[in-house]
Tab-separated table of N, CA and C in Angstrom:
chain	number	residue	atom	x	y	z
A	1	PRO	N	40.669	-9.991	-11.061
A	1	PRO	CA	39.052	-10.072	-10.904
A	1	PRO	C	38.665	-8.760	-10.158
A	2	SER	N	37.679	-8.151	-10.472
A	2	SER	CA	36.925	-6.811	-9.859
A	2	SER	C	36.204	-7.336	-8.653
A	3	LYS	N	36.478	-6.567	-7.398
A	3	LYS	CA	35.726	-6.958	-6.339
A	3	LYS	C	34.157	-6.255	-6.466
A	4	LYS	N	33.951	-5.549	-7.414
A	4	LYS	CA	32.879	-4.565	-7.723
A	4	LYS	C	31.946	-5.319	-8.397
A	5	TYR	N	32.669	-5.930	-9.554
A	5	TYR	CA	31.550	-6.673	-10.468
A	5	TYR	C	32.118	-8.035	-10.866
A	6	LYS	N	30.889	-8.837	-11.413
A	6	LYS	CA	31.255	-10.349	-11.504
A	6	LYS	C	30.823	-10.664	-12.983
A	7	ALA	N	31.269	-11.049	-14.002
A	7	ALA	CA	30.663	-11.331	-15.313
A	7	ALA	C	30.301	-12.740	-15.407
A	8	ILE	N	29.649	-13.332	-15.664
A	8	ILE	CA	28.990	-14.642	-15.554
A	8	ILE	C	28.854	-14.911	-16.986
A	9	SER	N	29.462	-16.189	-17.477
A	9	SER	CA	29.033	-16.525	-18.908
A	9	SER	C	28.401	-18.141	-18.756
A	10	LYS	N	27.189	-18.471	-19.033
A	10	LYS	CA	26.808	-19.663	-18.879
A	10	LYS	C	25.868	-20.140	-19.934
A	11	ASN	N	25.733	-21.192	-20.619
A	11	ASN	CA	25.014	-21.932	-21.648
A	11	ASN	C	24.427	-20.687	-22.508
A	12	SER	N	25.336	-19.961	-23.238
A	12	SER	CA	25.144	-18.882	-24.076
A	12	SER	C	24.532	-17.607	-23.683
A	13	SER	N	24.523	-17.667	-22.280
A	13	SER	CA	24.160	-16.616	-21.545
A	13	SER	C	24.912	-15.655	-20.839
A	14	VAL	N	25.263	-14.503	-20.924
A	14	VAL	CA	26.245	-13.468	-20.254
A	14	VAL	C	25.374	-12.511	-19.506
A	15	SER	N	25.845	-12.333	-17.958
A	15	SER	CA	25.433	-11.465	-17.277
A	15	SER	C	26.437	-11.005	-16.275
A	16	LEU	N	26.080	-9.651	-15.804
A	16	LEU	CA	27.006	-8.704	-15.117
A	16	LEU	C	26.253	-8.430	-13.969
A	17	GLN	N	26.976	-9.054	-12.760
A	17	GLN	CA	26.291	-8.980	-11.316
A	17	GLN	C	27.024	-7.764	-10.642
A	18	VAL	N	26.328	-7.135	-10.142
A	18	VAL	CA	27.071	-5.665	-9.266
A	18	VAL	C	26.897	-6.340	-7.757
A	19	LEU	N	28.117	-6.446	-7.207
A	19	LEU	CA	28.236	-7.119	-5.922
A	19	LEU	C	27.844	-6.473	-4.822
A	20	LYS	N	27.961	-5.005	-4.880
A	20	LYS	CA	27.670	-4.243	-3.682
A	20	LYS	C	27.191	-2.811	-4.498
A	21	PHE	N	25.757	-2.999	-4.674
A	21	PHE	CA	25.235	-1.702	-5.623
A	21	PHE	C	25.381	-0.474	-4.784
A	22	ASP	N	25.685	0.850	-5.422
A	22	ASP	CA	25.411	1.932	-4.775
A	22	ASP	C	25.274	3.029	-5.800
A	23	THR	N	25.011	4.177	-5.266
A	23	THR	CA	24.318	5.072	-6.163
A	23	THR	C	25.271	5.477	-7.350
A	24	ILE	N	26.618	5.404	-7.060
A	24	ILE	CA	27.362	5.713	-8.246
A	24	ILE	C	27.422	4.635	-9.362
A	25	ASP	N	26.708	3.350	-8.958
A	25	ASP	CA	26.455	2.411	-10.070
A	25	ASP	C	25.243	2.579	-11.081
A	26	VAL	N	24.524	3.501	-10.555
A	26	VAL	CA	23.297	3.999	-11.365
A	26	VAL	C	23.851	4.374	-12.746
A	27	GLY	N	23.021	4.137	-13.759
A	27	GLY	CA	23.365	4.426	-15.386
A	27	GLY	C	23.022	3.497	-16.365
A	28	GLU	N	23.503	3.598	-17.478
A	28	GLU	CA	23.350	2.568	-18.456
A	28	GLU	C	24.464	1.574	-18.504
A	29	TYR	N	24.227	0.147	-18.668
A	29	TYR	CA	25.055	-0.650	-19.115
A	29	TYR	C	24.963	-1.270	-20.299
A	30	GLN	N	26.083	-1.535	-20.871
A	30	GLN	CA	26.144	-2.048	-22.275
A	30	GLN	C	26.768	-3.225	-22.250
A	31	CYS	N	26.333	-4.280	-23.176
A	31	CYS	CA	26.927	-5.694	-23.167
A	31	CYS	C	27.452	-5.662	-24.907
A	32	MET	N	28.453	-6.012	-25.420
A	32	MET	CA	28.999	-6.104	-26.533
A	32	MET	C	29.346	-7.659	-26.560
A	33	VAL	N	29.023	-8.232	-27.643
A	33	VAL	CA	29.493	-9.552	-28.073
A	33	VAL	C	29.970	-9.368	-29.405
A	34	SER	N	31.033	-10.366	-29.905
A	34	SER	CA	31.585	-10.296	-31.326
A	34	SER	C	32.260	-11.631	-31.214
A	35	ASN	N	32.364	-12.182	-32.540
A	35	ASN	CA	33.337	-13.203	-33.058
A	35	ASN	C	33.526	-12.838	-34.511
A	36	GLU	N	34.065	-13.915	-35.292
A	36	GLU	CA	34.511	-13.907	-36.597
A	36	GLU	C	33.610	-13.386	-37.643
A	37	VAL	N	32.117	-13.439	-37.449
A	37	VAL	CA	31.148	-13.394	-38.377
A	37	VAL	C	30.541	-12.075	-38.183
A	38	GLY	N	30.834	-11.528	-36.721
A	38	GLY	CA	29.887	-9.938	-36.624
A	38	GLY	C	30.067	-9.675	-35.258
A	39	ASP	N	29.216	-8.519	-34.757
A	39	ASP	CA	29.073	-8.583	-33.280
A	39	ASP	C	27.784	-7.685	-33.264
A	40	CYS	N	27.474	-7.626	-32.032
A	40	CYS	CA	26.234	-7.299	-31.587
A	40	CYS	C	26.072	-6.673	-30.136
A	41	SER	N	25.392	-5.696	-29.795
A	41	SER	CA	25.321	-5.042	-28.411
A	41	SER	C	23.821	-4.857	-28.152
A	42	CYS	N	23.692	-4.630	-26.785
A	42	CYS	CA	22.658	-4.488	-26.182
A	42	CYS	C	22.760	-3.424	-24.853
A	43	SER	N	21.825	-2.594	-24.238
A	43	SER	CA	22.272	-1.817	-23.175
A	43	SER	C	20.862	-1.651	-22.418
A	44	SER	N	21.034	-1.394	-20.894
A	44	SER	CA	20.245	-1.440	-20.232
A	44	SER	C	20.178	-0.500	-19.160
A	45	ALA	N	19.080	0.244	-18.839
A	45	ALA	CA	19.495	1.583	-17.615
A	45	ALA	C	19.052	0.836	-16.250
A	46	VAL	N	19.864	1.222	-15.309
A	46	VAL	CA	19.666	0.445	-13.745
A	46	VAL	C	19.471	1.984	-12.968
A	47	THR	N	18.430	1.687	-12.330
A	47	THR	CA	18.098	2.861	-11.345
A	47	THR	C	18.151	2.384	-10.170
A	48	LEU	N	18.199	2.977	-8.989
A	48	LEU	CA	18.153	2.817	-7.524
A	48	LEU	C	16.852	3.275	-6.953
A	49	LYS	N	16.069	2.407	-6.113
A	49	LYS	CA	14.944	2.536	-5.655
A	49	LYS	C	15.393	2.997	-4.101
A	50	GLU	N	15.246	4.391	-3.649
A	50	GLU	CA	15.728	4.239	-2.242
A	50	GLU	C	14.501	4.618	-1.586
A	51	PRO	N	14.316	3.822	-0.309
A	51	PRO	CA	13.363	3.664	0.538
A	51	PRO	C	13.299	5.083	1.317
A	52	PRO	N	12.013	5.677	1.658
A	52	PRO	CA	11.725	6.776	2.067
A	52	PRO	C	12.565	7.009	3.567
A	53	LEU	N	12.963	8.231	3.901
A	53	LEU	CA	13.994	8.696	5.039
A	53	LEU	C	13.537	9.792	5.325
A	54	PHE	N	12.944	9.896	6.704
A	54	PHE	CA	12.807	11.407	7.261
A	54	PHE	C	14.053	12.187	7.443
A	55	VAL	N	14.302	13.384	6.744
A	55	VAL	CA	15.372	14.178	6.845
A	55	VAL	C	14.938	14.949	8.157
A	56	LYS	N	13.739	15.333	8.269
A	56	LYS	CA	13.404	16.320	9.307
A	56	LYS	C	11.981	15.648	10.020
A	57	LYS	N	11.978	15.186	10.991
A	57	LYS	CA	10.752	14.688	11.715
A	57	LYS	C	9.878	15.672	12.251
A	58	ILE	N	8.616	14.915	12.736
A	58	ILE	CA	7.765	15.830	13.348
A	58	ILE	C	8.048	16.108	14.882
A	59	GLU	N	7.947	16.971	15.237
A	59	GLU	CA	7.924	17.387	16.570
A	59	GLU	C	6.926	17.544	17.650
A	60	ASN	N	7.114	17.166	18.941
A	60	ASN	CA	5.854	17.642	20.065
A	60	ASN	C	5.381	18.793	19.883
A	61	ILE	N	4.176	18.866	19.940
A	61	ILE	CA	3.513	20.585	20.044
A	61	ILE	C	2.352	20.418	21.353
A	62	THR	N	2.557	21.505	21.956
A	62	THR	CA	1.623	21.763	22.836
A	62	THR	C	0.701	23.012	22.258
A	63	ALA	N	-0.464	22.923	22.170
A	63	ALA	CA	-1.175	24.067	21.665
A	63	ALA	C	-2.385	24.385	22.617
A	64	LEU	N	-2.663	25.802	22.702
A	64	LEU	CA	-4.005	26.204	23.245
A	64	LEU	C	-5.484	25.837	22.517
A	65	LEU	N	-6.282	25.743	23.216
A	65	LEU	CA	-7.702	25.356	22.590
A	65	LEU	C	-7.930	26.352	21.540
A	66	GLY	N	-8.298	26.470	20.396
A	66	GLY	CA	-8.740	27.463	19.483
A	66	GLY	C	-7.670	27.790	18.584
A	67	THR	N	-6.474	27.398	18.782
A	67	THR	CA	-5.478	28.007	18.180
A	67	THR	C	-4.839	27.027	17.060
A	68	ALA	N	-4.161	27.120	16.273
A	68	ALA	CA	-3.766	26.643	15.163
A	68	ALA	C	-2.563	25.712	15.473
A	69	ALA	N	-2.440	24.431	14.979
A	69	ALA	CA	-1.160	23.833	15.147
A	69	ALA	C	-0.682	23.061	13.864
A	70	MET	N	0.520	23.137	13.579
A	70	MET	CA	1.422	22.464	12.213
A	70	MET	C	2.212	21.360	12.329
A	71	PHE	N	2.019	20.214	12.004
A	71	PHE	CA	3.139	19.117	12.150
A	71	PHE	C	3.429	19.264	10.669
A	72	GLN	N	4.900	19.120	10.563
A	72	GLN	CA	5.731	19.185	9.221
A	72	GLN	C	6.926	18.319	9.335
A	73	CYS	N	7.189	17.579	8.299
A	73	CYS	CA	8.466	16.702	8.031
A	73	CYS	C	8.765	16.533	6.897
A	74	THR	N	10.112	16.362	6.603
A	74	THR	CA	10.874	16.332	5.358
A	74	THR	C	11.137	14.979	4.906
A	75	VAL	N	10.874	14.702	3.776
A	75	VAL	CA	11.160	13.033	3.235
A	75	VAL	C	11.758	13.081	2.352
A	76	LYS	N	12.832	12.006	1.722
A	76	LYS	CA	13.463	12.109	0.756
A	76	LYS	C	13.246	10.554	0.473
A	77	GLY	N	13.439	10.191	-1.004
A	77	GLY	CA	13.379	8.816	-1.336
A	77	GLY	C	12.892	8.513	-2.659
A	78	ALA	N	12.882	7.457	-3.232
A	78	ALA	CA	12.218	7.190	-4.550
A	78	ALA	C	11.020	7.567	-4.757
A	79	SER	N	10.536	8.392	-5.839
A	79	SER	CA	9.246	8.509	-6.026
A	79	SER	C	8.570	7.377	-6.897
A	80	PRO	N	7.144	7.064	-6.609
A	80	PRO	CA	6.331	8.147	-5.866
A	80	PRO	C	6.213	7.632	-4.352
A	81	ILE	N	6.179	8.382	-3.537
A	81	ILE	CA	5.929	8.510	-2.033
A	81	ILE	C	4.438	8.781	-1.447
A	82	SER	N	3.989	8.017	-0.750
A	82	SER	CA	2.672	8.093	-0.054
A	82	SER	C	2.938	8.484	1.085
A	83	ILE	N	2.230	9.538	1.646
A	83	ILE	CA	2.089	10.024	3.045
A	83	ILE	C	0.867	9.533	3.733
A	84	THR	N	0.724	8.914	4.959
A	84	THR	CA	-0.371	8.780	5.810
A	84	THR	C	-0.219	9.426	7.020
A	85	TRP	N	-1.291	9.991	7.520
A	85	TRP	CA	-1.172	10.664	8.916
A	85	TRP	C	-2.164	9.602	9.716
A	86	GLN	N	-1.954	9.698	11.323
A	86	GLN	CA	-2.890	9.042	11.801
A	86	GLN	C	-2.621	9.580	13.111
A	87	LYS	N	-3.735	9.450	14.100
A	87	LYS	CA	-3.760	10.025	15.074
A	87	LYS	C	-4.272	8.745	16.299
A	88	ASP	N	-3.385	8.493	17.178
A	88	ASP	CA	-3.867	7.190	18.166
A	88	ASP	C	-4.105	5.743	17.235
A	89	ASN	N	-3.400	5.957	16.213
A	89	ASN	CA	-3.573	4.851	15.387
A	89	ASN	C	-4.945	4.706	14.295
A	90	ASP	N	-5.406	5.747	14.301
A	90	ASP	CA	-6.987	5.847	13.389
A	90	ASP	C	-6.277	6.775	12.171
A	91	ASP	N	-6.241	6.586	11.047
A	91	ASP	CA	-5.941	7.633	9.955
A	91	ASP	C	-7.038	8.824	10.128
A	92	VAL	N	-5.914	10.002	9.784
A	92	VAL	CA	-6.468	11.166	10.069
A	92	VAL	C	-7.013	11.570	8.435
A	93	SER	N	-8.043	12.040	8.260
A	93	SER	CA	-8.614	12.481	6.855
A	93	SER	C	-9.001	14.127	7.065
A	94	GLU	N	-8.855	14.845	5.916
A	94	GLU	CA	-8.946	16.043	5.598
A	94	GLU	C	-10.594	16.435	6.179
A	95	ASP	N	-10.793	17.725	6.710
A	95	ASP	CA	-11.952	18.318	6.880
A	95	ASP	C	-11.847	19.779	6.707
A	96	ASP	N	-12.828	20.700	7.232
A	96	ASP	CA	-12.950	22.146	7.126
A	96	ASP	C	-11.746	22.502	8.193
A	97	LYS	N	-11.177	21.995	9.158
A	97	LYS	CA	-10.519	22.507	10.238
A	97	LYS	C	-8.923	21.615	10.120
A	98	THR	N	-8.816	20.940	9.173
A	98	THR	CA	-7.506	19.876	9.085
A	98	THR	C	-7.119	19.687	7.676
A	99	LYS	N	-6.009	20.029	7.639
A	99	LYS	CA	-5.480	20.124	5.809
A	99	LYS	C	-4.293	19.388	5.967
A	100	ILE	N	-4.107	18.394	4.696
A	100	ILE	CA	-2.927	17.586	4.691
A	100	ILE	C	-2.538	17.930	3.407
A	101	SER	N	-1.178	17.851	3.236
A	101	SER	CA	-0.610	18.089	2.141
A	101	SER	C	1.021	17.632	2.072
A	102	PHE	N	1.342	17.040	0.928
A	102	PHE	CA	2.812	16.669	0.541
A	102	PHE	C	3.386	17.350	-0.797
A	103	GLU	N	4.268	18.112	-0.620
A	103	GLU	CA	4.720	18.792	-1.536
A	103	GLU	C	6.164	18.980	-1.635
A	104	ASN	N	7.006	18.938	-2.596
A	104	ASN	CA	8.470	19.138	-2.607
A	104	ASN	C	9.160	18.524	-1.518
A	105	GLY	N	8.786	17.240	-1.307
A	105	GLY	CA	9.207	16.405	-0.084
A	105	GLY	C	8.854	16.973	1.494
A	106	ILE	N	7.863	17.670	1.411
A	106	ILE	CA	7.487	18.508	2.723
A	106	ILE	C	5.961	17.816	3.077
A	107	ALA	N	5.938	17.008	4.073
A	107	ALA	CA	4.451	16.485	4.337
A	107	ALA	C	4.149	17.523	5.729
A	108	THR	N	2.527	18.010	5.263
A	108	THR	CA	2.281	18.800	6.493
A	108	THR	C	0.866	18.407	6.652
A	109	LEU	N	0.725	18.484	8.128
A	109	LEU	CA	-0.923	18.162	8.638
A	109	LEU	C	-0.989	19.624	9.483
A	110	GLN	N	-1.897	20.289	9.091
A	110	GLN	CA	-2.452	21.456	9.666
A	110	GLN	C	-3.649	21.342	10.101
A	111	ILE	N	-3.980	21.792	11.346
A	111	ILE	CA	-5.185	21.872	12.091
A	111	ILE	C	-5.371	23.262	12.454
A	112	ASP	N	-6.433	23.773	11.912
A	112	ASP	CA	-6.589	25.612	12.029
A	112	ASP	C	-7.312	25.613	13.496
A	113	SER	N	-8.091	24.841	14.088
A	113	SER	CA	-8.447	25.341	15.501
A	113	SER	C	-8.456	24.051	16.514
A	114	VAL	N	-7.444	23.867	17.233
A	114	VAL	CA	-7.016	22.698	18.038
A	114	VAL	C	-8.350	22.524	19.063
A	115	ALA	N	-9.151	21.335	19.057
A	115	ALA	CA	-9.740	21.138	20.126
A	115	ALA	C	-9.404	19.931	20.823
A	116	LYS	N	-10.111	19.580	22.063
A	116	LYS	CA	-9.652	18.634	22.887
A	116	LYS	C	-9.262	17.345	22.234
A	117	HIS	N	-10.026	16.711	21.437
A	117	HIS	CA	-10.031	15.731	20.812
A	117	HIS	C	-8.778	15.463	19.525
A	118	HIS	N	-8.290	16.712	19.153
A	118	HIS	CA	-7.154	16.498	18.606
A	118	HIS	C	-6.102	16.009	19.170
A	119	GLY	N	-5.982	16.262	20.572
A	119	GLY	CA	-4.755	15.792	21.250
A	119	GLY	C	-4.627	14.249	21.232
A	120	GLY	N	-3.289	13.693	21.379
A	120	GLY	CA	-3.020	12.562	21.278
A	120	GLY	C	-1.576	12.145	20.255
A	121	LYS	N	-1.351	11.132	20.220
A	121	LYS	CA	-0.137	10.626	19.464
A	121	LYS	C	-0.335	10.677	17.894
A	122	LEU	N	0.596	11.725	17.374
A	122	LEU	CA	0.263	11.571	15.693
A	122	LEU	C	1.599	10.982	15.224
A	123	MET	N	1.223	10.305	14.295
A	123	MET	CA	2.188	9.608	13.251
A	123	MET	C	1.997	9.932	11.996
A	124	CYS	N	3.391	9.976	11.166
A	124	CYS	CA	3.305	10.361	9.928
A	124	CYS	C	4.194	9.114	9.126
A	125	GLN	N	3.543	8.358	8.270
A	125	GLN	CA	3.842	7.468	7.727
A	125	GLN	C	4.401	7.559	6.000
A	126	ALA	N	5.487	7.359	5.647
A	126	ALA	CA	5.982	7.908	4.412
A	126	ALA	C	6.206	6.221	3.924
A	127	LYS	N	5.770	5.972	2.543
A	127	LYS	CA	5.690	4.519	1.869
A	127	LYS	C	6.133	4.724	0.575
A	128	ASN	N	7.083	3.718	0.010
A	128	ASN	CA	7.299	3.795	-1.559
A	128	ASN	C	7.448	2.311	-1.842
A	129	ASP	N	7.731	2.151	-3.255
A	129	ASP	CA	8.289	0.656	-3.346
A	129	ASP	C	9.271	0.227	-2.765
A	130	ALA	N	10.330	0.589	-2.337
A	130	ALA	CA	11.317	0.170	-1.421
A	130	ALA	C	11.172	0.005	-0.190
A	131	GLY	N	10.202	0.715	0.376
A	131	GLY	CA	10.183	0.543	2.020
A	131	GLY	C	9.327	1.501	2.376
A	132	ILE	N	9.255	1.482	3.706
A	132	ILE	CA	8.355	2.040	4.560
A	132	ILE	C	8.879	2.653	5.838
A	133	THR	N	8.720	3.776	6.584
A	133	THR	CA	9.227	4.483	7.788
A	133	THR	C	8.092	5.399	8.446
A	134	LYS	N	8.408	5.723	9.717
A	134	LYS	CA	7.391	6.376	10.271
A	134	LYS	C	7.902	7.329	11.334
A	135	CYS	N	7.377	8.164	11.645
A	135	CYS	CA	7.983	9.254	12.745
A	135	CYS	C	6.588	9.574	13.601
A	136	ILE	N	6.864	9.875	14.942
A	136	ILE	CA	5.713	10.096	16.105
A	136	ILE	C	5.940	11.328	16.844
A	137	ALA	N	4.873	11.939	17.137
A	137	ALA	CA	4.970	13.222	17.831
A	137	ALA	C	3.972	13.281	18.494
A	138	ASN	N	3.877	14.081	19.989
A	138	ASN	CA	2.396	14.314	20.493
A	138	ASN	C	1.971	15.920	20.508
A	139	LEU	N	0.626	15.595	20.221
A	139	LEU	CA	-0.094	16.746	20.502
A	139	LEU	C	-0.663	17.004	21.686
A	140	ILE	N	-0.292	18.090	22.517
A	140	ILE	CA	-1.079	18.174	23.781
A	140	ILE	C	-2.192	19.361	23.463
A	141	ALA	N	-3.274	19.358	23.890
A	141	ALA	CA	-4.294	20.211	23.499
A	141	ALA	C	-4.632	20.924	25.052
A	142	LYS	N	-4.246	22.043	24.979
A	142	LYS	CA	-4.475	22.719	26.519
A	142	LYS	C	-5.874	23.751	26.710
């Protein structure tokens, strides 16, 4: 008996259980049955949905009033990943001074001209079908 796989046959139904699924188990699986009158096969592709993970988190920034500030983090995980930015638990949206982007796994919040009201606790949240994660940093506006 295998410690990795378990084949189950019950009431004319056959299934394969992967006991501890890992990235090495991703791929195509094929089931073949045969008897004295013939044979048949079917296959199925198995993928892995990885929850988002911050490879690089945002860091605290101290910025002078009127200067630019940029928060950037790197995220990996199964696509699609959605990114949400918050400041002091309120959603951050784009405007003429605030730009938000998420390209090639890099989430960016760019503030072109820091004002007093920009200061506070900033949070980047990454979410996909497999999970959700957050990282937090402070912006000190002087």
